[in-house]
Coordinates of C-alpha atoms in Angstrom, one line a residue:
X1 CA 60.6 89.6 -24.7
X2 CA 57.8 87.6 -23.9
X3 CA 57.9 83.6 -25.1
X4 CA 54.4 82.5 -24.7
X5 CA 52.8 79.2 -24.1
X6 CA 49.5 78.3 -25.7
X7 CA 48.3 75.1 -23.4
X8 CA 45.5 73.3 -22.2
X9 CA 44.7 71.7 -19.5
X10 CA 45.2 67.8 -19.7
X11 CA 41.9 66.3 -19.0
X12 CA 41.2 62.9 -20.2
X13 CA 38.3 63.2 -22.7
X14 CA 39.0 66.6 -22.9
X15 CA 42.7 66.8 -24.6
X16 CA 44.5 64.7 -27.4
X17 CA 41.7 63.2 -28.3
X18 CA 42.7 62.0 -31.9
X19 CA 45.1 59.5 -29.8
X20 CA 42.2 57.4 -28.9
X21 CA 42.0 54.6 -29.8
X22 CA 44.9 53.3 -29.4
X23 CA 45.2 55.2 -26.6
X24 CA 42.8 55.6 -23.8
X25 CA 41.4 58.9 -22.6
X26 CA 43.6 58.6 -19.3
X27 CA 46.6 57.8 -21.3
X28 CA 46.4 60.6 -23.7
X29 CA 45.7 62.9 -20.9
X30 CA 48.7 61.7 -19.4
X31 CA 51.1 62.1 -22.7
X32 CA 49.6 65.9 -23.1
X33 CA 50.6 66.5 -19.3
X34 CA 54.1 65.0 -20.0
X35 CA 54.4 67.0 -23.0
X36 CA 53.6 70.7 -20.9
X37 CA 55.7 69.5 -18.7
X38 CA 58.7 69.0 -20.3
X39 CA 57.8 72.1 -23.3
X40 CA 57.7 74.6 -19.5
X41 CA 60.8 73.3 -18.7
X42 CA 62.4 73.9 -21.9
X43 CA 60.7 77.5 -22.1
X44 CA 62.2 78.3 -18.3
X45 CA 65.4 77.5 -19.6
X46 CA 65.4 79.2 -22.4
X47 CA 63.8 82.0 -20.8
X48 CA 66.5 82.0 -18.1
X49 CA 69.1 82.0 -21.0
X50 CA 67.6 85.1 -23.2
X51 CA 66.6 87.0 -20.5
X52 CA 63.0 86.7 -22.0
X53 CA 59.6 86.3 -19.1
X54 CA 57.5 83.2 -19.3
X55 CA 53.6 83.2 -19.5
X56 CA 51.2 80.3 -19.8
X57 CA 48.0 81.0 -21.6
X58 CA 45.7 78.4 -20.8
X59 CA 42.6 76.8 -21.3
X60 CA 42.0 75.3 -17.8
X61 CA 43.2 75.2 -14.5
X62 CA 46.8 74.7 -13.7
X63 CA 48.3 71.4 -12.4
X64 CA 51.7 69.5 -11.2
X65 CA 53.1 70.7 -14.8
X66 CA 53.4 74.0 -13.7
X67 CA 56.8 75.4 -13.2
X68 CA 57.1 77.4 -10.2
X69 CA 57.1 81.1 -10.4
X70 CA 56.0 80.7 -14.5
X71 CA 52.3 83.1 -14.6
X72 CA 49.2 82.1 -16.3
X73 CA 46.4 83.9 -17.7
X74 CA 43.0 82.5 -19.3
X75 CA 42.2 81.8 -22.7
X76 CA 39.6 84.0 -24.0
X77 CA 36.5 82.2 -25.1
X78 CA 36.1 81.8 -28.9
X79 CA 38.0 80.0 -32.0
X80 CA 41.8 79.3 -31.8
X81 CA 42.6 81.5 -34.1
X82 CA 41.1 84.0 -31.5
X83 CA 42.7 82.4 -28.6
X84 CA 45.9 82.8 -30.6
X85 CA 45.6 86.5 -31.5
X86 CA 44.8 87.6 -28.0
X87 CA 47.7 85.6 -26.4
X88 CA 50.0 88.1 -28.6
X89 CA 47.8 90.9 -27.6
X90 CA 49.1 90.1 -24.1
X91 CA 52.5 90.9 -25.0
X92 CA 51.2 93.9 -27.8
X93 CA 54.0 96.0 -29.2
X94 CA 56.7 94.2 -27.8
X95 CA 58.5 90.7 -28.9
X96 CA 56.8 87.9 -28.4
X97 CA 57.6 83.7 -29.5
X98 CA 54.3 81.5 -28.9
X99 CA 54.3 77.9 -28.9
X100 CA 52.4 75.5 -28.2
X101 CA 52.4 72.3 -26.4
X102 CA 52.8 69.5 -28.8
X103 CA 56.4 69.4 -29.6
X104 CA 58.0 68.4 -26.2
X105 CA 61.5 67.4 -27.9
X106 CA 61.8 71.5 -28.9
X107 CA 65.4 72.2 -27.3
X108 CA 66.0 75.2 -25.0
X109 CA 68.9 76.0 -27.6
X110 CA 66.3 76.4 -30.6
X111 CA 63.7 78.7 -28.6
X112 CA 66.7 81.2 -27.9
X113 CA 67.5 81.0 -31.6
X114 CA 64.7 82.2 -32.3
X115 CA 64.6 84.6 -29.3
X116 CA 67.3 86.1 -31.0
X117 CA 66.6 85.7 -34.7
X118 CA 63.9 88.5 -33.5
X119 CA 66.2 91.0 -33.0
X120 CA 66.9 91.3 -36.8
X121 CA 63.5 89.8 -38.7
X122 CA 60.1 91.1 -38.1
X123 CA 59.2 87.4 -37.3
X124 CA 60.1 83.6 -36.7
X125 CA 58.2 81.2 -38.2
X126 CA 58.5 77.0 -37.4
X127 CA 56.5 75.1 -39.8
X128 CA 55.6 71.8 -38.4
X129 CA 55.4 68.6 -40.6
X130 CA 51.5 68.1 -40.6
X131 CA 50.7 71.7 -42.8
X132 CA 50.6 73.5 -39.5
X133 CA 53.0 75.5 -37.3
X134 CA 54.4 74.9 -34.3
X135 CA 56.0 78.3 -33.2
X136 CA 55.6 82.0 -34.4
X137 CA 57.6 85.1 -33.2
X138 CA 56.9 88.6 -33.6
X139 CA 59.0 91.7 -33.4
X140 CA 56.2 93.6 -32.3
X141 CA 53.5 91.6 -30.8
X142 CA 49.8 92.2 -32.5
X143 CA 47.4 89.3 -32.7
X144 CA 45.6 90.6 -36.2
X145 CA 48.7 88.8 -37.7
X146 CA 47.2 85.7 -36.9
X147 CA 43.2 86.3 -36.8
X148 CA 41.3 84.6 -39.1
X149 CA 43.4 81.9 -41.0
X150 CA 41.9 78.6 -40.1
X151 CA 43.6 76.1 -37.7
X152 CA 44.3 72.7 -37.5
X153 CA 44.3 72.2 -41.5
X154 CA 47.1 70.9 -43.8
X155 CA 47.2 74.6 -44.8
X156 CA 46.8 76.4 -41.8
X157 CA 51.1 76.8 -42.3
X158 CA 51.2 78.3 -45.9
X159 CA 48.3 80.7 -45.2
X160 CA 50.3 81.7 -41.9
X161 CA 53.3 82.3 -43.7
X162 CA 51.6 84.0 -46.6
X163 CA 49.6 86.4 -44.2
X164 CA 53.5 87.0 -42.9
X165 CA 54.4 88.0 -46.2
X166 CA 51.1 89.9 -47.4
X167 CA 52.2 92.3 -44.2
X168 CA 55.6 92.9 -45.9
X169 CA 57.3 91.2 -42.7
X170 CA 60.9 89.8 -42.8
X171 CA 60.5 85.9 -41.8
X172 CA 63.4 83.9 -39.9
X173 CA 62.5 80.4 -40.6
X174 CA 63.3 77.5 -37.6
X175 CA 63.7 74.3 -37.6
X176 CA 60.3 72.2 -39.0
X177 CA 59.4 69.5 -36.1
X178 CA 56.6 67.0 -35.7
X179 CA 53.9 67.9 -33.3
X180 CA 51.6 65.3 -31.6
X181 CA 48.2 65.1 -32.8
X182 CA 48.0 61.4 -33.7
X183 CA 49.2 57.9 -32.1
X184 CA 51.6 57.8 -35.0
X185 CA 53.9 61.2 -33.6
X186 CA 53.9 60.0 -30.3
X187 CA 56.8 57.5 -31.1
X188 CA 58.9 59.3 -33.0
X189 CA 58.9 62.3 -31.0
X190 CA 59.8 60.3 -28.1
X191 CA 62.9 59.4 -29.6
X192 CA 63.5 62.6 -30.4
X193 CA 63.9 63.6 -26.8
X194 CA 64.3 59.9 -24.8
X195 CA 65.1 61.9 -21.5
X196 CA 61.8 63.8 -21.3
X197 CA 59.0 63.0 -19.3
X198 CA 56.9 62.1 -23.0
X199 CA 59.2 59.3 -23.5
X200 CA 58.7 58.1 -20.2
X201 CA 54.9 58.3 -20.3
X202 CA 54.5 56.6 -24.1
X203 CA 57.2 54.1 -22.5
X204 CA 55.0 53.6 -19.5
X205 CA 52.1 52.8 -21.8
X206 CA 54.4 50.5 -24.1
X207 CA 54.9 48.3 -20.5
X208 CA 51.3 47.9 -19.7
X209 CA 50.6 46.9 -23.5
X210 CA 53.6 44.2 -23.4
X211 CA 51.9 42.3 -20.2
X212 CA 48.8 42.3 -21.1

């Protein structure tokens, strides 16, 4: 079992870039490196739980947010939807749960859930409250399940699921959970996980704001 991490490496100007303005480049590159942070964590536990193997697949270089002992491999060059479909290729034949990096308050308890749901459905499926999806799990690991349905649209979810369906898969649905693409999730997720390192970094931000 493989539980896969789709990331990218937070460079200000480069990453979360619908979060500015309010935010400044540095301080959405440091809310995206908060948010690895504390999603690896979560995945290490969950993979420690489960029995599954970590593996980062990254658009970058790695930094401080890396787990020790958690492997990396590059991106391939191309469209996400590309980038997706090889990151399961990585893991082909056997199960596989990719997320992503946006929804640090995901619990250890949910990703082994879903670890598990695998074990009877042909494939997970966590819609996430913009249109989109946040995590998908395969039985058997092949990245043509996901090639060619268009990302980062309010219907990038439905044609996910419907693609899911159209293969005449069995789908386990999770728990739906707000990702961070905008300043408006970062507070609510932070309160959704007030321990984390993301809560700490949009609190940081909140103290520089109040004495100014």
């Amino acid at each position: 079992m493989r539980l896969l991490v789709i990331a990218k490496e937070p460079v200000p100007g480069k990453v979360k870039t619908r979060l500015t303005p309010p935010y400044s480049p540095a301080e959405a590159a440091a809310l995206a490196a908060a948010a690895l942070a504390d999603t690896l964590d979560t995945v290490v536990e969950a993979c420690r739980r489960h029995g599954a193997r970590p593996l980062v697949v990254l658009e970058g270089r790695p930094g401080a947010w890396l787990p020790p002992d958690v492997p990396v491999i590059d991106q391939v060059d191309g469209p996400f939807d590309e980038r997706l479909a090889a990151a399961f290729d990585t893991a082909s034949g056997e199960p596989a749960l990719l997320i992503g990096m946006d929804t640090p308050q995901v619990s250890a308890g949910v990703l082994v859930a879903a670890c598990q749901a695998l074990e009877q459905a042909d494939a997970v499926f966590g819609r996430a409250l913009d249109g989109g999806w946040w995590a998908l799990g395969l039985r058997r690991a092949d990245g043509c399940v996901v090639r060619g349905i268009p990302t980062s649209t309010a219907r990038t979810g439905a044609l996910q699921h419907a693609r899911l369906r159209a293969a005449n898969l069995t789908v386990a649905e999770l728990p739906a959970l707000r990702d961070v693409d905008t300043a408006a999730d970062v507070e609510p997720v932070a309160r959704l996980a007030p321990a984390g390192r993301f809560a700490a970094a949009a609190r940081a931000r909140e103290r520089v704001g109040a004495s100014r």
